């Protein structure tokens, strides 16, 4: 569930704080100000910095911010978790996590974790969902021929509906390569190059910044796969390669020994015992999902629940 971004967002988030467990918040990006676009960021994956500050400031006033390492300690040792505790996490590795979100978090005296997708970092690459939004945003086409039918995409609403349906299709199917599918869709939209990227929405963290910020005590970096494909949809060899490449690159290029992980997509069909077994073989200690819920000291450390805020 992604929280609805409205005037009551801060209140809604704070209602999730729990006296007997830990709320793990999931963000993707924070921007200075949300731009008016046709399709880009229509899911509010990147939240405005004022809303972001309000959420964290209010959570701090009501509860206790802990790190992912501390949450793991409470689970491993079965120690009592501080009341109304919360953990701040980001997925993918957008540059705005460091340029906009990090100063806010530091000023509030809080801690956060960024889960990094190595191919995004290495090549400043767009996820398949961002590639889809980009194509729909910049196409001049008023219709697209897809699945043997012509679909009207003349309005912003129709584009968003089409994007939503593609998301559902991809996330349910093991047979679809999302990047190949979006490549075909963008070809149909006459989009062949990504040359109009938005710096706040698209730019990824670079290796040098990761190395620099890894020295800061208020931030932890974790793994988030190499290409952001659903791990449980992969074959045994591809799964091994996806996780190994991710962790090896984070070690080789940024000197990170990542002990924490986030499953791409994060739903119930995105991880399993075979995925967990591979993570454990690389000495990973925790893995986070996108399944709603509060975490207690009895929570499986490889099934940590998170609420997706943005």
mmCIF file of N, CA and C in Angstrom, residues 49-117:
data_model
loop_
_atom_site.group_PDB
_atom_site.id
_atom_site.type_symbol
_atom_site.label_atom_id
_atom_site.label_comp_id
_atom_site.label_asym_id
_atom_site.label_seq_id
_atom_site.Cartn_x
_atom_site.Cartn_y
_atom_site.Cartn_z
ATOM 1 N N UNK A 49 9.782 17.929 -0.325
ATOM 2 C CA UNK A 49 10.622 17.971 0.876
ATOM 3 C C UNK A 49 9.879 18.514 2.095
ATOM 4 N N UNK A 50 8.909 19.399 1.899
ATOM 5 C CA UNK A 50 8.152 19.916 3.041
ATOM 6 C C UNK A 50 7.325 18.804 3.691
ATOM 7 N N UNK A 51 6.678 17.990 2.873
ATOM 8 C CA UNK A 51 5.912 16.861 3.401
ATOM 9 C C UNK A 51 6.839 15.870 4.103
ATOM 10 N N UNK A 52 7.987 15.628 3.487
ATOM 11 C CA UNK A 52 8.968 14.702 4.062
ATOM 12 C C UNK A 52 9.421 15.189 5.441
ATOM 13 N N UNK A 53 9.759 16.465 5.527
ATOM 14 C CA UNK A 53 10.188 17.029 6.812
ATOM 15 C C UNK A 53 9.076 16.914 7.858
ATOM 16 N N UNK A 54 7.860 17.253 7.465
ATOM 17 C CA UNK A 54 6.740 17.216 8.417
ATOM 18 C C UNK A 54 6.517 15.811 8.971
ATOM 19 N N UNK A 55 6.614 14.817 8.103
ATOM 20 C CA UNK A 55 6.434 13.434 8.550
ATOM 21 C C UNK A 55 7.489 13.061 9.581
ATOM 22 N N UNK A 56 8.749 13.317 9.251
ATOM 23 C CA UNK A 56 9.827 12.895 10.147
ATOM 24 C C UNK A 56 9.845 13.704 11.442
ATOM 25 N N UNK A 57 9.569 14.999 11.343
ATOM 26 C CA UNK A 57 9.564 15.833 12.543
ATOM 27 C C UNK A 57 8.476 15.374 13.508
ATOM 28 N N UNK A 58 7.307 15.039 12.964
ATOM 29 C CA UNK A 58 6.200 14.596 13.812
ATOM 30 C C UNK A 58 6.484 13.215 14.389
ATOM 31 N N UNK A 59 7.027 12.307 13.559
ATOM 32 C CA UNK A 59 7.373 10.972 14.057
ATOM 33 C C UNK A 59 8.403 11.064 15.173
ATOM 34 N N UNK A 60 9.358 11.968 15.008
ATOM 35 C CA UNK A 60 10.384 12.146 16.037
ATOM 36 C C UNK A 60 9.759 12.634 17.343
ATOM 37 N N UNK A 61 8.794 13.537 17.251
ATOM 38 C CA UNK A 61 8.173 14.080 18.459
ATOM 39 C C UNK A 61 7.329 13.045 19.189
ATOM 40 N N UNK A 62 6.888 12.028 18.458
ATOM 41 C CA UNK A 62 6.009 11.015 19.048
ATOM 42 C C UNK A 62 6.711 9.700 19.368
ATOM 43 N N UNK A 63 7.848 9.470 18.723
ATOM 44 C CA UNK A 63 8.476 8.160 18.865
ATOM 45 C C UNK A 63 9.990 8.186 18.895
ATOM 46 N N UNK A 64 10.577 7.048 18.540
ATOM 47 C CA UNK A 64 12.029 6.864 18.609
ATOM 48 C C UNK A 64 12.545 6.314 17.290
ATOM 49 N N UNK A 65 13.440 7.059 16.650
ATOM 50 C CA UNK A 65 14.043 6.592 15.410
ATOM 51 C C UNK A 65 15.181 5.631 15.739
ATOM 52 N N UNK A 66 15.157 4.445 15.131
ATOM 53 C CA UNK A 66 16.240 3.483 15.318
ATOM 54 C C UNK A 66 16.786 3.094 13.953
ATOM 55 N N UNK A 67 17.984 2.559 13.927
ATOM 56 C CA UNK A 67 18.608 2.131 12.673
ATOM 57 C C UNK A 67 18.194 0.710 12.336
ATOM 58 N N UNK A 68 18.457 0.285 11.136
ATOM 59 C CA UNK A 68 18.162 -1.095 10.743
ATOM 60 C C UNK A 68 19.034 -2.063 11.533
ATOM 61 N N UNK A 69 20.250 -1.638 11.892
ATOM 62 C CA UNK A 69 21.119 -2.471 12.735
ATOM 63 C C UNK A 69 20.500 -2.670 14.115
ATOM 64 N N UNK A 70 19.925 -1.606 14.649
ATOM 65 C CA UNK A 70 19.292 -1.718 15.969
ATOM 66 C C UNK A 70 18.066 -2.605 15.914
ATOM 67 N N UNK A 71 17.283 -2.480 14.837
ATOM 68 C CA UNK A 71 16.115 -3.349 14.706
ATOM 69 C C UNK A 71 16.556 -4.815 14.655
ATOM 70 N N UNK A 72 17.611 -5.093 13.916
ATOM 71 C CA UNK A 72 18.133 -6.460 13.839
ATOM 72 C C UNK A 72 18.567 -6.943 15.224
ATOM 73 N N UNK A 73 19.217 -6.081 15.993
ATOM 74 C CA UNK A 73 19.667 -6.447 17.347
ATOM 75 C C UNK A 73 18.479 -6.835 18.228
ATOM 76 N N UNK A 74 17.419 -6.021 18.190
ATOM 77 C CA UNK A 74 16.243 -6.316 19.023
ATOM 78 C C UNK A 74 15.616 -7.649 18.626
ATOM 79 N N UNK A 75 15.610 -7.951 17.326
ATOM 80 C CA UNK A 75 15.049 -9.213 16.859
ATOM 81 C C UNK A 75 15.954 -10.381 17.233
ATOM 82 N N UNK A 76 17.227 -10.246 16.956
ATOM 83 C CA UNK A 76 18.182 -11.336 17.201
ATOM 84 C C UNK A 76 18.251 -11.698 18.677
ATOM 85 N N UNK A 77 18.274 -10.673 19.531
ATOM 86 C CA UNK A 77 18.426 -10.900 20.964
ATOM 87 C C UNK A 77 17.092 -10.977 21.703
ATOM 88 N N UNK A 78 15.995 -10.843 20.952
ATOM 89 C CA UNK A 78 14.664 -10.845 21.552
ATOM 90 C C UNK A 78 14.547 -9.790 22.657
ATOM 91 N N UNK A 79 15.166 -8.651 22.417
ATOM 92 C CA UNK A 79 15.117 -7.542 23.364
ATOM 93 C C UNK A 79 13.858 -6.706 23.141
ATOM 94 N N UNK A 80 13.423 -6.042 24.190
ATOM 95 C CA UNK A 80 12.247 -5.193 24.083
ATOM 96 C C UNK A 80 12.526 -4.021 23.149
ATOM 97 N N UNK A 81 11.633 -3.815 22.186
ATOM 98 C CA UNK A 81 11.789 -2.726 21.224
ATOM 99 C C UNK A 81 11.283 -1.419 21.839
ATOM 100 N N UNK A 82 12.002 -0.319 21.651
ATOM 101 C CA UNK A 82 11.533 0.969 22.181
ATOM 102 C C UNK A 82 10.130 1.287 21.675
ATOM 103 N N UNK A 83 9.271 1.822 22.512
ATOM 104 C CA UNK A 83 7.890 2.117 22.089
ATOM 105 C C UNK A 83 7.844 3.159 20.973
ATOM 106 N N UNK A 84 6.904 2.995 20.083
ATOM 107 C CA UNK A 84 6.686 3.927 18.966
ATOM 108 C C UNK A 84 7.965 4.153 18.148
ATOM 109 N N UNK A 85 8.743 3.101 17.980
ATOM 110 C CA UNK A 85 9.983 3.245 17.217
ATOM 111 C C UNK A 85 9.705 3.184 15.716
ATOM 112 N N UNK A 86 10.603 3.795 14.947
ATOM 113 C CA UNK A 86 10.453 3.787 13.489
ATOM 114 C C UNK A 86 11.828 3.766 12.830
ATOM 115 N N UNK A 87 11.862 3.209 11.621
ATOM 116 C CA UNK A 87 13.070 3.127 10.803
ATOM 117 C C UNK A 87 12.773 3.818 9.478
ATOM 118 N N UNK A 88 13.720 4.601 8.979
ATOM 119 C CA UNK A 88 13.565 5.324 7.717
ATOM 120 C C UNK A 88 14.380 4.605 6.643
ATOM 121 N N UNK A 89 13.730 4.217 5.542
ATOM 122 C CA UNK A 89 14.450 3.543 4.460
ATOM 123 C C UNK A 89 14.100 4.151 3.105
ATOM 124 N N UNK A 90 15.057 4.047 2.173
ATOM 125 C CA UNK A 90 14.864 4.454 0.781
ATOM 126 C C UNK A 90 15.289 3.310 -0.126
ATOM 127 N N UNK A 91 14.591 3.145 -1.242
ATOM 128 C CA UNK A 91 14.945 2.127 -2.224
ATOM 129 C C UNK A 91 15.496 2.748 -3.507
ATOM 130 N N UNK A 92 16.367 2.018 -4.163
ATOM 131 C CA UNK A 92 16.868 2.256 -5.526
ATOM 132 C C UNK A 92 18.166 3.057 -5.586
ATOM 133 N N UNK A 93 18.249 4.190 -4.895
ATOM 134 C CA UNK A 93 19.486 4.959 -4.905
ATOM 135 C C UNK A 93 19.427 6.238 -5.703
ATOM 136 N N UNK A 94 18.378 7.029 -5.520
ATOM 137 C CA UNK A 94 18.275 8.322 -6.192
ATOM 138 C C UNK A 94 19.188 9.353 -5.529
ATOM 139 N N UNK A 95 19.773 10.209 -6.348
ATOM 140 C CA UNK A 95 20.671 11.235 -5.847
ATOM 141 C C UNK A 95 19.977 12.150 -4.837
ATOM 142 N N UNK A 96 18.687 12.374 -5.020
ATOM 143 C CA UNK A 96 17.971 13.268 -4.095
ATOM 144 C C UNK A 96 17.919 12.713 -2.671
ATOM 145 N N UNK A 97 18.180 11.409 -2.499
ATOM 146 C CA UNK A 97 18.264 10.841 -1.151
ATOM 147 C C UNK A 97 19.387 11.502 -0.363
ATOM 148 N N UNK A 98 20.468 11.833 -1.049
ATOM 149 C CA UNK A 98 21.624 12.449 -0.399
ATOM 150 C C UNK A 98 21.573 13.975 -0.468
ATOM 151 N N UNK A 99 21.140 14.517 -1.599
ATOM 152 C CA UNK A 99 21.188 15.974 -1.767
ATOM 153 C C UNK A 99 20.041 16.693 -1.058
ATOM 154 N N UNK A 100 18.881 16.055 -0.946
ATOM 155 C CA UNK A 100 17.712 16.708 -0.346
ATOM 156 C C UNK A 100 17.284 16.043 0.961
ATOM 157 N N UNK A 101 17.153 14.708 0.953
ATOM 158 C CA UNK A 101 16.661 14.009 2.149
ATOM 159 C C UNK A 101 17.689 13.967 3.268
ATOM 160 N N UNK A 102 18.942 13.665 2.933
ATOM 161 C CA UNK A 102 19.970 13.485 3.969
ATOM 162 C C UNK A 102 20.151 14.710 4.864
ATOM 163 N N UNK A 103 20.222 15.944 4.328
ATOM 164 C CA UNK A 103 20.357 17.112 5.213
ATOM 165 C C UNK A 103 19.186 17.262 6.183
ATOM 166 N N UNK A 104 17.978 16.941 5.734
ATOM 167 C CA UNK A 104 16.807 17.010 6.609
ATOM 168 C C UNK A 104 16.933 15.990 7.734
ATOM 169 N N UNK A 105 17.305 14.772 7.377
ATOM 170 C CA UNK A 105 17.454 13.704 8.365
ATOM 171 C C UNK A 105 18.566 14.035 9.352
ATOM 172 N N UNK A 106 19.673 14.567 8.844
ATOM 173 C CA UNK A 106 20.796 14.929 9.718
ATOM 174 C C UNK A 106 20.403 16.040 10.683
ATOM 175 N N UNK A 107 19.695 17.055 10.181
ATOM 176 C CA UNK A 107 19.287 18.178 11.032
ATOM 177 C C UNK A 107 18.339 17.725 12.146
ATOM 178 N N UNK A 108 17.543 16.704 11.861
ATOM 179 C CA UNK A 108 16.617 16.188 12.863
ATOM 180 C C UNK A 108 17.277 15.179 13.797
ATOM 181 N N UNK A 109 18.530 14.850 13.511
ATOM 182 C CA UNK A 109 19.252 13.903 14.363
ATOM 183 C C UNK A 109 18.749 12.477 14.231
ATOM 184 N N UNK A 110 18.317 12.106 13.029
ATOM 185 C CA UNK A 110 17.761 10.783 12.790
ATOM 186 C C UNK A 110 18.739 9.921 11.982
ATOM 187 N N UNK A 111 18.342 8.697 11.721
ATOM 188 C CA UNK A 111 19.163 7.751 10.970
ATOM 189 C C UNK A 111 18.336 7.175 9.831
ATOM 190 N N UNK A 112 18.994 6.824 8.705
ATOM 191 C CA UNK A 112 18.246 6.194 7.619
ATOM 192 C C UNK A 112 19.106 5.228 6.829
ATOM 193 N N UNK A 113 18.422 4.407 6.025
ATOM 194 C CA UNK A 113 19.072 3.388 5.199
ATOM 195 C C UNK A 113 18.683 3.581 3.745
ATOM 196 N N UNK A 114 19.665 3.454 2.846
ATOM 197 C CA UNK A 114 19.403 3.468 1.408
ATOM 198 C C UNK A 114 19.781 2.108 0.839
ATOM 199 N N UNK A 115 18.823 1.464 0.175
ATOM 200 C CA UNK A 115 19.072 0.185 -0.488
ATOM 201 C C UNK A 115 19.394 0.466 -1.955
ATOM 202 N N UNK A 116 20.562 0.030 -2.401
ATOM 203 C CA UNK A 116 21.109 0.419 -3.697
ATOM 204 C C UNK A 116 20.955 -0.660 -4.768
ATOM 205 N N UNK A 117 20.461 -0.255 -5.928
ATOM 206 C CA UNK A 117 20.422 -1.120 -7.110
ATOM 207 C C UNK A 117 21.655 -0.788 -7.945
#
